[in-house]
C-alpha positions as a Python dict, from the first residue, in 0.01 Angstrom:
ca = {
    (1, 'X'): (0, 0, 0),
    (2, 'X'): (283, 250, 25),
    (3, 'X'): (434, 505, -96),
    (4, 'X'): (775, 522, -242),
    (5, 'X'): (952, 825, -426),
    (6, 'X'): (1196, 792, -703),
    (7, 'X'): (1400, 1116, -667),
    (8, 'X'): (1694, 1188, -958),
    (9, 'X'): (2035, 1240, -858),
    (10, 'X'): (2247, 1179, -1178),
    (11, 'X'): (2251, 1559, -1324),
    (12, 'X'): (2551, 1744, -1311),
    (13, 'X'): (2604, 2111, -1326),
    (14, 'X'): (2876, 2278, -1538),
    (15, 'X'): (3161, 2280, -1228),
    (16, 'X'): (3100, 1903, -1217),
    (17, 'X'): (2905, 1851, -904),
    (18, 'X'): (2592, 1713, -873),
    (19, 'X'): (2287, 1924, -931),
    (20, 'X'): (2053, 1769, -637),
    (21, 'X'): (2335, 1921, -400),
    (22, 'X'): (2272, 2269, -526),
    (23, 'X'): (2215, 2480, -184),
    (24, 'X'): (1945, 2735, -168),
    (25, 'X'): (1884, 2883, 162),
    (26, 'X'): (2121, 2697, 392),
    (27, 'X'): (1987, 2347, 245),
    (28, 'X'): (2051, 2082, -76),
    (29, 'X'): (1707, 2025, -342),
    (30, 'X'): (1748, 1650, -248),
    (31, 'X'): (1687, 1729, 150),
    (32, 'X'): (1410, 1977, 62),
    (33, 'X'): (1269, 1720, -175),
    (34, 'X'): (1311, 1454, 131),
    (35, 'X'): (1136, 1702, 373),
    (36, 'X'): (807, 1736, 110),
    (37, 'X'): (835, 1412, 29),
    (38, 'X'): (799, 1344, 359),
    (39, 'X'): (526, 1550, 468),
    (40, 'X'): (310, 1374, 209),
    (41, 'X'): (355, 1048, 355),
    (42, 'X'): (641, 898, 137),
    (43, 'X'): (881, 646, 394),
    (44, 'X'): (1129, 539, 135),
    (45, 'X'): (1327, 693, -127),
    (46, 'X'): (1492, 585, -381),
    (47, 'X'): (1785, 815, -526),
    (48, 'X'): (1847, 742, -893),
    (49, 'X'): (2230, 783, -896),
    (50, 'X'): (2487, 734, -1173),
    (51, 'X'): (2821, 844, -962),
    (52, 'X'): (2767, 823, -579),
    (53, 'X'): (3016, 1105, -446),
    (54, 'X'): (3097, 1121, -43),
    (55, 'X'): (2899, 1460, -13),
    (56, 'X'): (2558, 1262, -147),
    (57, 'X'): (2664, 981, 110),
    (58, 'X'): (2637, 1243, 352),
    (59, 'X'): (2373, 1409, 253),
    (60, 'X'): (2146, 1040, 254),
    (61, 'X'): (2260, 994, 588),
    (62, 'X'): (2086, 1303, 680),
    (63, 'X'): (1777, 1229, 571),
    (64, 'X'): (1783, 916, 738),
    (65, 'X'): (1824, 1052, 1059),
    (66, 'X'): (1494, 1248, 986),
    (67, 'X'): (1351, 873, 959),
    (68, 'X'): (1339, 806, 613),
    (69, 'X'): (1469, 491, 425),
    (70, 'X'): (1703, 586, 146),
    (71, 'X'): (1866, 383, -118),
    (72, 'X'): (2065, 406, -406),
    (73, 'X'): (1901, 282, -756),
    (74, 'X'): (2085, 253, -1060),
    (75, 'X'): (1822, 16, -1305),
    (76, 'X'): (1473, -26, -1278),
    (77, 'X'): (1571, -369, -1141),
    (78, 'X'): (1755, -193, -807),
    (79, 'X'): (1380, -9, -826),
    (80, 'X'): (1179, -372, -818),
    (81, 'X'): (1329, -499, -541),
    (82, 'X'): (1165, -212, -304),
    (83, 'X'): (833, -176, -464),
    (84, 'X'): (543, -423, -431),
    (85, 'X'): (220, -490, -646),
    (86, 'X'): (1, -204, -460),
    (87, 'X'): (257, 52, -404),
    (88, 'X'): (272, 350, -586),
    (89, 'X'): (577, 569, -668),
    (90, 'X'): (620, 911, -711),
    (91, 'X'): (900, 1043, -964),
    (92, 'X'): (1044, 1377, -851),
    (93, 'X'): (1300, 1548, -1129),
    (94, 'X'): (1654, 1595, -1057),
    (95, 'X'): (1716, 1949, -930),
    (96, 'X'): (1321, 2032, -887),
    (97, 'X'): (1217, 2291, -652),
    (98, 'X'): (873, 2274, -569),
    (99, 'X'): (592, 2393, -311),
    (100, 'X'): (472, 2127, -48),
    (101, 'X'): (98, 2192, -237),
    (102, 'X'): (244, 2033, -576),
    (103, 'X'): (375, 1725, -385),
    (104, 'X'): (26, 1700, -225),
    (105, 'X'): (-166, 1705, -532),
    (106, 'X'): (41, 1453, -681),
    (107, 'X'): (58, 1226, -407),
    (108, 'X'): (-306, 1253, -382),
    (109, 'X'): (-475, 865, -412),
    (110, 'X'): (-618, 790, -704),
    (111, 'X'): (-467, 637, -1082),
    (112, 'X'): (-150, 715, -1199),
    (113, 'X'): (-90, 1119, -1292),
    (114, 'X'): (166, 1358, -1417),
    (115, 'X'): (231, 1750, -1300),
    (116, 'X'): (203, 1935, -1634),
    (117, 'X'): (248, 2265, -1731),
    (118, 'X'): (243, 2490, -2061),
    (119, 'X'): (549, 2474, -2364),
    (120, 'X'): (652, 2865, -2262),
    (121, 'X'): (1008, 2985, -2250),
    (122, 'X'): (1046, 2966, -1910),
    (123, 'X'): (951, 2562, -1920),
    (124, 'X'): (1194, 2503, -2119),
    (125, 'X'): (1431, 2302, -1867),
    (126, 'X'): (1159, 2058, -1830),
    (127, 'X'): (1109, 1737, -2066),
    (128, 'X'): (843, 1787, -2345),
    (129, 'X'): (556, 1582, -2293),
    (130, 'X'): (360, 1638, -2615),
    (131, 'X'): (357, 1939, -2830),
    (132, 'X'): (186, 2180, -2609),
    (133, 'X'): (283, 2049, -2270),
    (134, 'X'): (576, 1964, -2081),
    (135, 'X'): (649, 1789, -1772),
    (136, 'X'): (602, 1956, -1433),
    (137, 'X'): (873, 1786, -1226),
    (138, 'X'): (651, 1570, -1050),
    (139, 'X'): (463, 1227, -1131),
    (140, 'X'): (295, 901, -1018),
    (141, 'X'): (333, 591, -1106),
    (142, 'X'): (206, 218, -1011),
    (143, 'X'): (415, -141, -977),
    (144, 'X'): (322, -262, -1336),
    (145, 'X'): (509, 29, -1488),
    (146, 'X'): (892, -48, -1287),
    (147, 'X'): (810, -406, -1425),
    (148, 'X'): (782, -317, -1724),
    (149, 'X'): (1077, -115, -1762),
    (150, 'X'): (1282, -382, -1553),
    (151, 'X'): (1150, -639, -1865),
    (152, 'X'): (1265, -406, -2165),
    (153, 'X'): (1614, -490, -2244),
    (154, 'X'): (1901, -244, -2308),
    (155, 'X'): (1982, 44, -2087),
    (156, 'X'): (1722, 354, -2021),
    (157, 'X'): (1718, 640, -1859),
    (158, 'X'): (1494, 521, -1564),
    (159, 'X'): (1362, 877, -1472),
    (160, 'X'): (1211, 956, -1835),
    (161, 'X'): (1124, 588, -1940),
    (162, 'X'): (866, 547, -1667),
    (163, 'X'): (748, 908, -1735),
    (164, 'X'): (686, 806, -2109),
    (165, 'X'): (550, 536, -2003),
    (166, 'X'): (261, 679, -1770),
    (167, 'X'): (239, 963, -2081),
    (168, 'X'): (186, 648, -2295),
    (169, 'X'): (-84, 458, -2011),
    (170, 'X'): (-306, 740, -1985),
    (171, 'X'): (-196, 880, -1669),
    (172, 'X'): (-404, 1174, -1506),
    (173, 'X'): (-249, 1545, -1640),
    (174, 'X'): (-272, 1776, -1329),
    (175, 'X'): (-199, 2094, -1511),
    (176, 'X'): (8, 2412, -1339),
    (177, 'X'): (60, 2744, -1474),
    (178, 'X'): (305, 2878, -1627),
    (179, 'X'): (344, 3170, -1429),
    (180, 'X'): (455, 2976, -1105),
    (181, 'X'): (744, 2912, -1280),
    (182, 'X'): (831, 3298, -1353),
    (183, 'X'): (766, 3307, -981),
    (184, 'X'): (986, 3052, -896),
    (185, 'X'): (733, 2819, -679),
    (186, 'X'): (847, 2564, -944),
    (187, 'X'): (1166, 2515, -1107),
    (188, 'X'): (1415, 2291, -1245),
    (189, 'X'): (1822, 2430, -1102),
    (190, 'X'): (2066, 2387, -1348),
    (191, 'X'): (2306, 2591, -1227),
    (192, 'X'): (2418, 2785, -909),
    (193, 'X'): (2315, 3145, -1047),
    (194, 'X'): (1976, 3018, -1062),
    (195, 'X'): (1991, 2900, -741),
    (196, 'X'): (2070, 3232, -612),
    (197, 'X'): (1789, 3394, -794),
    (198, 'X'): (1558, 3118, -692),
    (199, 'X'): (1657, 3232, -346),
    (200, 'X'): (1603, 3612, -374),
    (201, 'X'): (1328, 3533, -522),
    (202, 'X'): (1192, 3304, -212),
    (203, 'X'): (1324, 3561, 21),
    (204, 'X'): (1105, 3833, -155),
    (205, 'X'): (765, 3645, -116),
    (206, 'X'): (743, 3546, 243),
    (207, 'X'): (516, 3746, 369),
    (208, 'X'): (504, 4001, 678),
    (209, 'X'): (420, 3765, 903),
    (210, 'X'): (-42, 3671, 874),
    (211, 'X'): (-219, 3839, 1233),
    (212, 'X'): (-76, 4128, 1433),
    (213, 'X'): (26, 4482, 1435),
    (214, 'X'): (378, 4424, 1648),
    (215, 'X'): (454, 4126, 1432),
    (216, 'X'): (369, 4278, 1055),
    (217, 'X'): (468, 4637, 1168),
    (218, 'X'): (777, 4564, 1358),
    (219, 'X'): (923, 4191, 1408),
    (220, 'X'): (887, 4076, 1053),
    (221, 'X'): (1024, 4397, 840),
    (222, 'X'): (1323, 4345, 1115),
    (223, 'X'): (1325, 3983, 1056),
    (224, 'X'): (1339, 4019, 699),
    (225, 'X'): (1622, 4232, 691),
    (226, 'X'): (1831, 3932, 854),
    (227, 'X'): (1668, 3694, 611),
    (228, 'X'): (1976, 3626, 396),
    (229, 'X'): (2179, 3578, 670),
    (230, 'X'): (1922, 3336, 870),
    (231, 'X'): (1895, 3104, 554),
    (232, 'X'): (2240, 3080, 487),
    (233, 'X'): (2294, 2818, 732),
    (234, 'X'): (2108, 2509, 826),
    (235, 'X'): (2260, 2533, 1165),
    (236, 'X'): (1999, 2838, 1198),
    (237, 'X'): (1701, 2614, 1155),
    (238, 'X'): (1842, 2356, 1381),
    (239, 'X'): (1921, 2543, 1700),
    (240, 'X'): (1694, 2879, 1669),
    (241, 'X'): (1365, 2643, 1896),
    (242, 'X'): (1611, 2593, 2156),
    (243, 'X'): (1759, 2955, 2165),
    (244, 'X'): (1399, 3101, 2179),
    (245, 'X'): (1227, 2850, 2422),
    (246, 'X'): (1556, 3008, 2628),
    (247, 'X'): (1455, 3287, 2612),
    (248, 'X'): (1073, 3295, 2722),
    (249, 'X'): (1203, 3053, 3013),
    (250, 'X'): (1431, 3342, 3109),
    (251, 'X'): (1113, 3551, 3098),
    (252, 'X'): (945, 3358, 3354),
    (253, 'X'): (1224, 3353, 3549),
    (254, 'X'): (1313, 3736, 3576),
    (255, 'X'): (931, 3761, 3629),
    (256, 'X'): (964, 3560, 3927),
    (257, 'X'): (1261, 3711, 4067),
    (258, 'X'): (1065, 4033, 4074),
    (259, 'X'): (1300, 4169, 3753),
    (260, 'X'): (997, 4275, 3584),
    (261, 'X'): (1138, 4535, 3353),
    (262, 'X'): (1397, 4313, 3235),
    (263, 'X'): (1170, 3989, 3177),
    (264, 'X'): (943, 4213, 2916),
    (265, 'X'): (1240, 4311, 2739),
    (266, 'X'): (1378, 4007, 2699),
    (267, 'X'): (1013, 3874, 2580),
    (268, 'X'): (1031, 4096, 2314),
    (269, 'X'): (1354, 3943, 2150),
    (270, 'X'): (1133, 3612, 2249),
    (271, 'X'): (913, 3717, 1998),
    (272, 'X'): (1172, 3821, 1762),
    (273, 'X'): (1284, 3429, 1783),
    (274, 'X'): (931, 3329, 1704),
    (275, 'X'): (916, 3573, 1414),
    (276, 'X'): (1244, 3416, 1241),
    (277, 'X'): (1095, 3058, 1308),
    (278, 'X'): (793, 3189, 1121),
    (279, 'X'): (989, 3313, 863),
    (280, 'X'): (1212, 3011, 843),
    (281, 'X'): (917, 2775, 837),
    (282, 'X'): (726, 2974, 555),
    (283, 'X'): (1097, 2957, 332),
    (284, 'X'): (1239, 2611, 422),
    (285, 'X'): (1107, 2272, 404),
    (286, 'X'): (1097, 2170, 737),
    (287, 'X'): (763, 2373, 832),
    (288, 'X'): (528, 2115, 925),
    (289, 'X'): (797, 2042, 1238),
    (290, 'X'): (898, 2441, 1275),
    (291, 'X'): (536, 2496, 1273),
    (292, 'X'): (430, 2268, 1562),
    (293, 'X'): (726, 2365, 1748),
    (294, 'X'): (647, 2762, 1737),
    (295, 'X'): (275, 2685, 1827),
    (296, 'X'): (428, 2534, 2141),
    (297, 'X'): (654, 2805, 2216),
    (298, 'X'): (423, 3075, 2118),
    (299, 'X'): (141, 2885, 2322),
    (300, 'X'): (345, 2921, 2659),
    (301, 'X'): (465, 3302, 2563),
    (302, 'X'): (92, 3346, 2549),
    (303, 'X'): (24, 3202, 2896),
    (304, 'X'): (294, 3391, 3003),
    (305, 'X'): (107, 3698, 2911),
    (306, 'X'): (-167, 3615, 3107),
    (307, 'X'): (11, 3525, 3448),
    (308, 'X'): (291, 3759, 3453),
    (309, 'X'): (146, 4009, 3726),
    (310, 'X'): (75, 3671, 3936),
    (311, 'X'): (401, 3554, 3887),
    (312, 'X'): (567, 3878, 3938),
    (313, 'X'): (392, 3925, 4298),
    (314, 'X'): (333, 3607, 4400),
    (315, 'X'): (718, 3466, 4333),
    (316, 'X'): (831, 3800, 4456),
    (317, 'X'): (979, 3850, 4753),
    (318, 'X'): (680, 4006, 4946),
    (319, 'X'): (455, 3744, 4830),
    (320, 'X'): (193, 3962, 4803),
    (321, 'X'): (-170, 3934, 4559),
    (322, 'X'): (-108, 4146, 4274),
    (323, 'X'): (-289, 4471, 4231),
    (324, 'X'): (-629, 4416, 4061),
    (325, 'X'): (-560, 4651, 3768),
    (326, 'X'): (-296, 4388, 3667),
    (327, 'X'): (-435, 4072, 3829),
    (328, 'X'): (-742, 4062, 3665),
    (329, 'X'): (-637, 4265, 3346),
    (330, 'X'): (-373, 4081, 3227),
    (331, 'X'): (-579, 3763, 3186),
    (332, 'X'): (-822, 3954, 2955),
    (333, 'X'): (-552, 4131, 2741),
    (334, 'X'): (-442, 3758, 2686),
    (335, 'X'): (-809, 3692, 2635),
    (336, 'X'): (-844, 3907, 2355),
    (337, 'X'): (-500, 3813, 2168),
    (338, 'X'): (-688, 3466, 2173),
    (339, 'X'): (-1010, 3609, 2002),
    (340, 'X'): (-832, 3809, 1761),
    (341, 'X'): (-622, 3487, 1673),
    (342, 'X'): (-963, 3284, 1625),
    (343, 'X'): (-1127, 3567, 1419),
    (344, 'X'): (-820, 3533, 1219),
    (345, 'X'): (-829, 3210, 1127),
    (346, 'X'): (-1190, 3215, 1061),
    (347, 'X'): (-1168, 3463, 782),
    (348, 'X'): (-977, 3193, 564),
    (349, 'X'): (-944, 3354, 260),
    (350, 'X'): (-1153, 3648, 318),
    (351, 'X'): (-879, 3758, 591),
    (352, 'X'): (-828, 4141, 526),
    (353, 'X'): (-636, 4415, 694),
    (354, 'X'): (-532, 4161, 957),
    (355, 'X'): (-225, 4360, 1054),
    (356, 'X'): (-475, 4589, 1291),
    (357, 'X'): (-575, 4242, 1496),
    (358, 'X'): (-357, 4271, 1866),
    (359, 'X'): (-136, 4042, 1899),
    (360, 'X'): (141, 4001, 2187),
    (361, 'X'): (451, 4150, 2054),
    (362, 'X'): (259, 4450, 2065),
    (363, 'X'): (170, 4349, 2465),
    (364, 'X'): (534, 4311, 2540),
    (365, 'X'): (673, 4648, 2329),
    (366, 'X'): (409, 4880, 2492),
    (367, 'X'): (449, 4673, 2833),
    (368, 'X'): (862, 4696, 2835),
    (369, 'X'): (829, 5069, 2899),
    (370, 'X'): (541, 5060, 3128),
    (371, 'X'): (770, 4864, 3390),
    (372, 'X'): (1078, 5063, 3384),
    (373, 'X'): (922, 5385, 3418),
    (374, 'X'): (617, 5223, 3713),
    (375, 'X'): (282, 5314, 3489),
    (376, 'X'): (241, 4899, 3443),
    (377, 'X'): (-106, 4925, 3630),
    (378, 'X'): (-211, 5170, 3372),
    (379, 'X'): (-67, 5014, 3060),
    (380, 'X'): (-258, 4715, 3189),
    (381, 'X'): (-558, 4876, 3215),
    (382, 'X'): (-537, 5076, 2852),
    (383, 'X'): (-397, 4745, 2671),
    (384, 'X'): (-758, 4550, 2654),
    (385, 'X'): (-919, 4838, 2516),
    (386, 'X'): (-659, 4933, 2286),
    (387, 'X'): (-716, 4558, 2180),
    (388, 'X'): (-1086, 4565, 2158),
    (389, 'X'): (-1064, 4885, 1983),
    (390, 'X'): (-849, 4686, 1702),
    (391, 'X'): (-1072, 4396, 1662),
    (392, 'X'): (-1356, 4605, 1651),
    (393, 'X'): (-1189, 4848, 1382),
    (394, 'X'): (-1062, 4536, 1152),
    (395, 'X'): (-1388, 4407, 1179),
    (396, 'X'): (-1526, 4698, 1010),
    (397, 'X'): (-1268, 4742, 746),
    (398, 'X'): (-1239, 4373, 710),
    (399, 'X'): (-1596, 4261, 628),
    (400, 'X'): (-1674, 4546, 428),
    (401, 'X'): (-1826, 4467, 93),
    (402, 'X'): (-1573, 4576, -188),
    (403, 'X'): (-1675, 4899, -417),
    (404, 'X'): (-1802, 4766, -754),
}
């Protein structure tokens, strides 16, 4: 049994051009729909097409070279030919924006269901489904349902046939509110100026960046500042892994050339690259991949951390054991960024005041001036306790009860 998505790519907007090609943040609603679809197991799409323009040409190609089949559909006959008796099919609206959670829940296994949502003013863009619901962008269907639209003679509109049809089957109604819409987790683009809101909007939301006080204190605000100018391109997305692996390698190797100074200050724009992956990842589609690729990265800045007195001595010149206030301390500073990251994600949705947790861009900031002016031994020694002092303090203010 597989899973197939039927994504609309007929719509135009006002200035003639196709409304799945709308760009928000750096990347077209038919790649971000590709990238979710994706993510939820779907290996095939079908694009329901009326012209077929170069720039959608292109933009298929694309998202085959993520590894996705793609074909053009025209009738629900083009749609039988790539669907067999157990496979089910999920119909995604022309110009929908949605969160990877709404793709999930639809793609869920189970009997046929629709995404609904409430008749407001601000669902109006979205096709009525009875008199006090409309569609929420997002549906699934079964075999039986393409064949019977293939059978009925005459032309349809493929997209909102087979939705009346699983309206008329029974289908499963997996309700949304309304007020995602006013947020903009959901929406239907009909034009560019809504695109541009939808992208303020986006931009606005992601949040300071989860555990840490030299992330949420000092990379993200910075990071957000840059934020329209990061998703403008998708080029940003594509090469900003490489640039910051880059630079933590350089790290290692200024460490081991004895430029100490210099390696800690160029870990800190290292963690300025994992902050804009973070933010990327949270505001583009392609998170699940950004995501495992900064855990990587940010796995071997972390054992960096931990080994940089050892490789500073030991690759040094003199060759010598480094002093114990930095040989033994630095493994425990990493230590406790470790704990603090666990206690983090233990508190699931309890997590409170996690900005206080340590983190290492806070290591690195308080470390880069440590090494040019020769206290390092020092800031060694007061950066466990500083960190043990944080973890203790958020788990006061964290787990205490709320006032009533």
């Amino acid at each position: 049994m597989a899973l197939i998505a039927l994504v609309g790519a007929s719509e135009t907007l006002p200035d003639g051009s196709l409304r799945a090609l709308v760009t928000v943040a750096g990347e077209t609603l038919i790649e971000r729909q590709a990238a979710r679809l994706s993510d939820v197991g779907v290996t095939h799409i079908a694009v329901a097409v009326g012209a077929v323009p170069a720039e959608l040409l292109t933009t298929c190609d694309r998202i085959r070279r993520r590894g996705l089949k793609v074909t053009a559909v025209r009738a629900a006959a083009d749609l039988m030919g790539l669907v067999e008796a157990d496979d089910r099919i999920i119909l995604v609206a022309d110009g929908l924006r949605a969160g990877g959670t709404h793709y999930a829940a639809i793609a869920r296994p189970g009997s046929p269901a629709i995404l609904v949502t409430g008749d407001t003013p601000l669902t109006q863009g979205f096709e009525r489904i009875d008199a006090t619901r409309r569609w929420g962008g997002l549906a699934c269907i079964s075999e039986p349902m393409v064949a019977e639209l293939a059978a009925m003679p005459g032309e349809w509109d493929m997209m909102l046939t087979l939705l009346r049809l699983a309206v008329q089957s029974g289908a499963r109604r997996l309700y949304c509110e309304p007020a995602l819409f006013e947020q903009g987790e959901i929406a239907i683009v009909a034009d560019r100026p809504t695109a541009a809101l939808i992208e303020q909007s986006s931009l606005q939301q992601v949040e300071y960046g989860g555990m840490g006080l030299g992330r949420s204190a000092i990379m993200m605000p910075l990071i957000r500042l840059a934020g329209p100018l990061l998703v403008k391109s998708p080029a940003t997305a594509r090469y900003l892994p490489y640039v910051t692996a880059a630079l933590w390698v350089i790290v290692g190797l200024l460490a081991a050339t004895g430029l100490a100074a210099a390696g800690a200050l160029v870990a800190i724009f290292g963690g300025l690259g994992l902050a804009a992956m973070r933010f990327l990842s949270a505001f583009r589609a392609e998170s699940a991949a950004q995501d495992r690729t900064r855990e990587v990265i940010r796995t071997f800045a972390w054992v960096l951390l931990a080994i940089f007195p050892w490789l500073l001595s030991l690759a040094g010149p003199a060759h010598k054991m480094p002093l114990f206030a930095e040989a033994a301390l630095a493994p425990c500073l990493a230590a406790t960024i470790l704990l603090s990251r666990w206690l983090y994600e233990d508190s699931g949705e309890r997590r409170r005041f996690h900005w206080l947790l340590p983190d290492a861009d806070q290591a690195w900031i308080m470390l880069a001036p440590a090494l040019l002016f020769g206290f390092a031994p020092l800031m060694f020694a007061i950066l466990p306790l500083l960190a043990l002092f944080q973890i203790l303090l958020w788990l006061r203010l964290a787990r205490r009860p709320d006032a009533r």
